[in-house]
Amino acid sequence: MMQGHEEFLEEVLITEEELQSRIRELGAEISEDYQGKDLHLICILRGGVIFLTDLMRHINVPHSIDFMAVSSYGAGARKSTGQVRITLDLTASIRGRDVLLVEDIIDSGNTIASVLELLKTRHPKSLQVCTLLDKPENRETEVPIHYRGFTLPDKFVFGYGLDIDEFYRDLPFIGVVRADKYIPRNP
Ligand code: PRP
């Protein structure tokens, strides 16, 4: 049995209202910048999905979406390994398109750096990064961030796409885990 999140929630760091209001602003900014362009949003599974689906409903220029998956953190592990592997590739070509990568969080920066390196070789017209959350204190690889929702302190956060052992992604807010209260799930 999984615990209810109330049992280990230390605090709500970003409320649902704060998230939604910032996402509306980001959508407006992106809409303005990509007017007349061939906007193609790429979401890195799985954490970014919730953000993508909310964000795209506030982008009022025509755009398409695609998904890719990479592995960086194993379930249960909380530190980046510094290596990523493509586990699911894009469906469509990005050649000549204005690509915007949509991420839930940039932490060490290793995931997005590897993805950027790979996608550059496929000749998009432009390639930019939008992340809901930025945790700069843990950065190992410098990455360009063109759109940033919130800057976070170095805390173990969950909710709104971010999991703990693959659960709790559905929560509408970003919370901080009370590590001494969370009971790790047995696989
Ligand atoms: C998270 C997040 C980013 C990455 C950021 O994904 O969605 O892709 O970690 O960390 P980094 O900057 O240290 O590389 P995760 O690997 O946890 O997979 P998930 O999205 O399926 O939860």
Short mmCIF file of C-alpha atoms and ligand atoms in Angstrom, two decimals:
data_model
loop_
_atom_site.label_atom_id
_atom_site.label_comp_id
_atom_site.label_asym_id
_atom_site.label_seq_id
_atom_site.Cartn_x
_atom_site.Cartn_y
_atom_site.Cartn_z
CA MET A 1 0.00 0.00 0.00
CA MET A 2 1.32 3.41 -0.97
CA GLN A 3 1.20 6.15 1.60
CA GLY A 4 -1.07 9.12 1.06
CA HIS A 5 1.06 12.15 0.32
CA GLU A 6 -0.24 13.94 3.43
CA GLU A 7 1.82 11.51 5.51
CA PHE A 8 5.15 12.83 4.24
CA LEU A 9 4.40 16.27 2.83
CA GLU A 10 6.66 18.75 4.58
CA GLU A 11 5.30 21.82 2.80
CA VAL A 12 3.66 22.93 -0.41
CA LEU A 13 6.42 24.88 -2.16
CA ILE A 14 4.38 26.03 -5.18
CA THR A 15 0.59 25.98 -5.05
CA GLU A 16 -1.70 24.93 -7.89
CA GLU A 17 -2.73 28.56 -8.40
CA GLU A 18 0.89 29.75 -8.57
CA LEU A 19 1.76 27.02 -11.06
CA GLN A 20 -1.22 27.71 -13.30
CA SER A 21 -0.73 31.45 -13.27
CA ARG A 22 2.97 31.15 -14.18
CA ILE A 23 2.16 28.62 -16.92
CA ARG A 24 -0.34 31.09 -18.41
CA GLU A 25 2.43 33.71 -18.49
CA LEU A 26 4.89 31.31 -20.12
CA GLY A 27 2.27 30.38 -22.72
CA ALA A 28 1.71 34.05 -23.56
CA GLU A 29 5.45 34.70 -23.84
CA ILE A 30 5.97 31.67 -26.10
CA SER A 31 2.96 32.64 -28.25
CA GLU A 32 4.45 36.06 -28.83
CA ASP A 33 7.95 34.79 -29.60
CA TYR A 34 6.79 32.07 -32.00
CA GLN A 35 4.31 34.05 -34.08
CA GLY A 36 4.65 33.04 -37.73
CA LYS A 37 7.07 30.21 -36.86
CA ASP A 38 6.81 26.45 -37.22
CA LEU A 39 6.60 25.66 -33.50
CA HIS A 40 7.16 22.03 -32.52
CA LEU A 41 7.08 21.15 -28.81
CA ILE A 42 9.10 18.17 -27.64
CA CYS A 43 8.36 16.74 -24.24
CA ILE A 44 10.79 14.47 -22.45
CA LEU A 45 8.83 11.73 -20.80
CA ARG A 46 7.52 11.26 -18.31
CA GLY A 47 7.68 14.13 -15.85
CA GLY A 48 7.14 16.86 -18.43
CA VAL A 49 3.79 15.55 -19.67
CA ILE A 50 1.58 17.35 -17.16
CA PHE A 51 3.37 20.64 -17.78
CA LEU A 52 3.22 20.19 -21.57
CA THR A 53 -0.52 19.58 -21.63
CA ASP A 54 -1.23 22.61 -19.46
CA LEU A 55 1.28 24.83 -21.27
CA MET A 56 0.09 24.04 -24.81
CA ARG A 57 -3.43 25.14 -23.93
CA HIS A 58 -2.01 28.62 -23.28
CA ILE A 59 -0.02 28.76 -26.52
CA ASN A 60 -2.19 30.43 -29.13
CA VAL A 61 -0.03 29.92 -32.20
CA PRO A 62 -0.35 26.70 -34.23
CA HIS A 63 2.03 24.03 -32.97
CA SER A 64 2.61 20.29 -32.95
CA ILE A 65 3.96 18.00 -30.23
CA ASP A 66 6.19 14.96 -30.01
CA PHE A 67 7.72 12.89 -27.23
CA MET A 68 10.99 11.27 -26.41
CA ALA A 69 12.19 9.31 -23.41
CA VAL A 70 15.63 9.09 -21.90
CA SER A 71 16.79 7.33 -18.79
CA SER A 72 18.76 9.26 -16.22
CA TYR A 73 17.44 8.49 -12.74
CA GLY A 74 16.53 4.88 -11.95
CA ALA A 75 13.41 4.32 -9.85
CA GLY A 76 14.39 4.81 -6.26
CA ALA A 77 17.65 6.56 -7.10
CA ARG A 78 17.65 10.26 -6.38
CA LYS A 79 20.94 11.29 -7.94
CA SER A 80 21.67 11.74 -11.60
CA THR A 81 24.14 9.27 -13.01
CA GLY A 82 25.48 11.83 -15.45
CA GLN A 83 24.62 9.59 -18.37
CA VAL A 84 21.45 9.43 -20.42
CA ARG A 85 20.23 6.85 -22.86
CA ILE A 86 17.51 7.35 -25.48
CA THR A 87 14.79 4.83 -24.69
CA LEU A 88 12.10 6.24 -26.99
CA ASP A 89 12.90 8.37 -29.99
CA LEU A 90 10.84 11.06 -31.71
CA THR A 91 8.18 10.12 -34.25
CA ALA A 92 8.64 13.06 -36.62
CA SER A 93 11.61 14.76 -38.26
CA ILE A 94 12.64 18.10 -36.73
CA ARG A 95 14.67 19.30 -39.71
CA GLY A 96 13.97 22.97 -40.42
CA ARG A 97 11.49 23.31 -37.55
CA ASP A 98 11.40 25.66 -34.55
CA VAL A 99 11.80 23.19 -31.73
CA LEU A 100 11.05 23.99 -28.10
CA LEU A 101 12.02 21.35 -25.55
CA VAL A 102 9.57 21.17 -22.66
CA GLU A 103 10.87 19.81 -19.34
CA ASP A 104 9.46 19.64 -15.84
CA ILE A 105 12.79 20.13 -14.08
CA ILE A 106 16.44 20.82 -14.85
CA ASP A 107 18.65 19.65 -12.02
CA SER A 108 22.21 18.50 -12.88
CA GLY A 109 21.49 19.62 -16.46
CA ASN A 110 22.85 16.35 -17.83
CA THR A 111 19.58 15.15 -19.36
CA ILE A 112 18.80 18.30 -21.30
CA ALA A 113 22.43 18.78 -22.33
CA SER A 114 22.56 15.30 -23.89
CA VAL A 115 19.18 15.77 -25.58
CA LEU A 116 20.24 19.15 -26.99
CA GLU A 117 23.45 17.67 -28.33
CA LEU A 118 21.54 14.88 -30.04
CA LEU A 119 18.80 17.06 -31.49
CA LYS A 120 21.27 19.61 -32.89
CA THR A 121 22.61 16.93 -35.21
CA ARG A 122 19.12 16.68 -36.79
CA HIS A 123 19.21 20.26 -38.09
CA PRO A 124 16.21 22.02 -36.52
CA LYS A 125 15.84 25.66 -37.59
CA SER A 126 15.95 26.68 -33.94
CA LEU A 127 16.22 24.76 -30.67
CA GLN A 128 15.25 26.27 -27.33
CA VAL A 129 14.47 25.07 -23.82
CA CYS A 130 11.45 25.66 -21.59
CA THR A 131 11.53 24.24 -18.08
CA LEU A 132 8.93 24.64 -15.40
CA LEU A 133 11.45 24.20 -12.60
CA ASP A 134 15.13 25.01 -12.35
CA LYS A 135 17.33 23.71 -9.52
CA PRO A 136 20.57 25.58 -10.25
CA GLU A 137 22.44 24.52 -7.10
CA ASN A 138 22.94 20.99 -8.44
CA ARG A 139 24.14 21.97 -11.90
CA GLU A 140 26.89 19.80 -13.37
CA THR A 141 26.47 20.80 -17.03
CA GLU A 142 25.62 24.37 -18.01
CA VAL A 143 22.56 24.52 -20.26
CA PRO A 144 20.73 27.43 -21.91
CA ILE A 145 17.24 27.99 -20.47
CA HIS A 146 15.06 30.28 -22.56
CA TYR A 147 11.84 29.94 -20.56
CA ARG A 148 11.87 29.19 -16.82
CA GLY A 149 8.83 28.84 -14.57
CA PHE A 150 10.39 28.81 -11.10
CA THR A 151 13.83 28.55 -9.52
CA LEU A 152 13.92 26.02 -6.71
CA PRO A 153 16.17 25.49 -3.69
CA ASP A 154 17.94 22.13 -3.41
CA LYS A 155 15.06 20.22 -1.83
CA PHE A 156 13.52 16.86 -2.65
CA VAL A 157 10.33 17.92 -4.44
CA PHE A 158 7.42 16.00 -5.93
CA GLY A 159 4.04 16.49 -7.58
CA TYR A 160 2.91 18.10 -10.84
CA GLY A 161 4.76 15.52 -12.96
CA LEU A 162 7.59 14.84 -10.52
CA ASP A 163 7.45 11.40 -8.98
CA ILE A 164 8.63 9.64 -5.90
CA ASP A 165 9.28 6.03 -6.88
CA GLU A 166 6.97 6.62 -9.90
CA PHE A 167 3.97 7.76 -7.83
CA TYR A 168 2.39 11.11 -6.91
CA ARG A 169 2.91 12.72 -10.36
CA ASP A 170 -0.78 13.63 -10.44
CA LEU A 171 -0.70 16.09 -7.55
CA PRO A 172 -1.54 19.62 -8.73
CA PHE A 173 1.15 21.34 -6.59
CA ILE A 174 4.91 21.05 -6.00
CA GLY A 175 5.58 19.68 -2.52
CA VAL A 176 8.66 18.97 -0.42
CA VAL A 177 9.17 15.46 0.96
CA ARG A 178 9.77 14.89 4.66
CA ALA A 179 12.37 12.19 4.15
CA ASP A 180 11.99 10.76 7.66
CA LYS A 181 8.26 10.16 7.06
CA TYR A 182 8.39 8.67 3.56
CA ILE A 183 8.49 4.88 3.43
CA PRO A 184 10.21 3.72 0.20
CA ARG A 185 8.12 1.44 -1.93
CA ASN A 186 9.20 -2.19 -2.28
CA PRO A 187 9.41 -3.16 -5.99
C1 PRP B 1 13.76 14.13 -14.49
C2 PRP B 1 13.29 15.34 -15.28
C3 PRP B 1 14.41 15.58 -16.23
C4 PRP B 1 15.63 15.11 -15.46
C5 PRP B 1 16.36 16.30 -14.91
O1 PRP B 1 13.40 12.99 -15.20
O2 PRP B 1 12.07 15.09 -15.96
O3 PRP B 1 14.27 14.87 -17.43
O4 PRP B 1 15.18 14.28 -14.41
O5 PRP B 1 17.49 15.92 -14.20
P1 PRP B 1 18.96 16.33 -14.60
O6 PRP B 1 18.96 17.78 -14.96
O7 PRP B 1 19.73 16.04 -13.33
O8 PRP B 1 19.41 15.47 -15.73
P2 PRP B 1 13.56 11.51 -14.62
O9 PRP B 1 14.80 10.91 -15.18
O10 PRP B 1 13.37 11.53 -13.15
O11 PRP B 1 12.39 10.70 -15.34
P3 PRP B 1 10.81 10.98 -15.32
O12 PRP B 1 10.59 12.27 -16.07
O13 PRP B 1 10.23 9.81 -16.02
O14 PRP B 1 10.39 11.10 -13.88
#
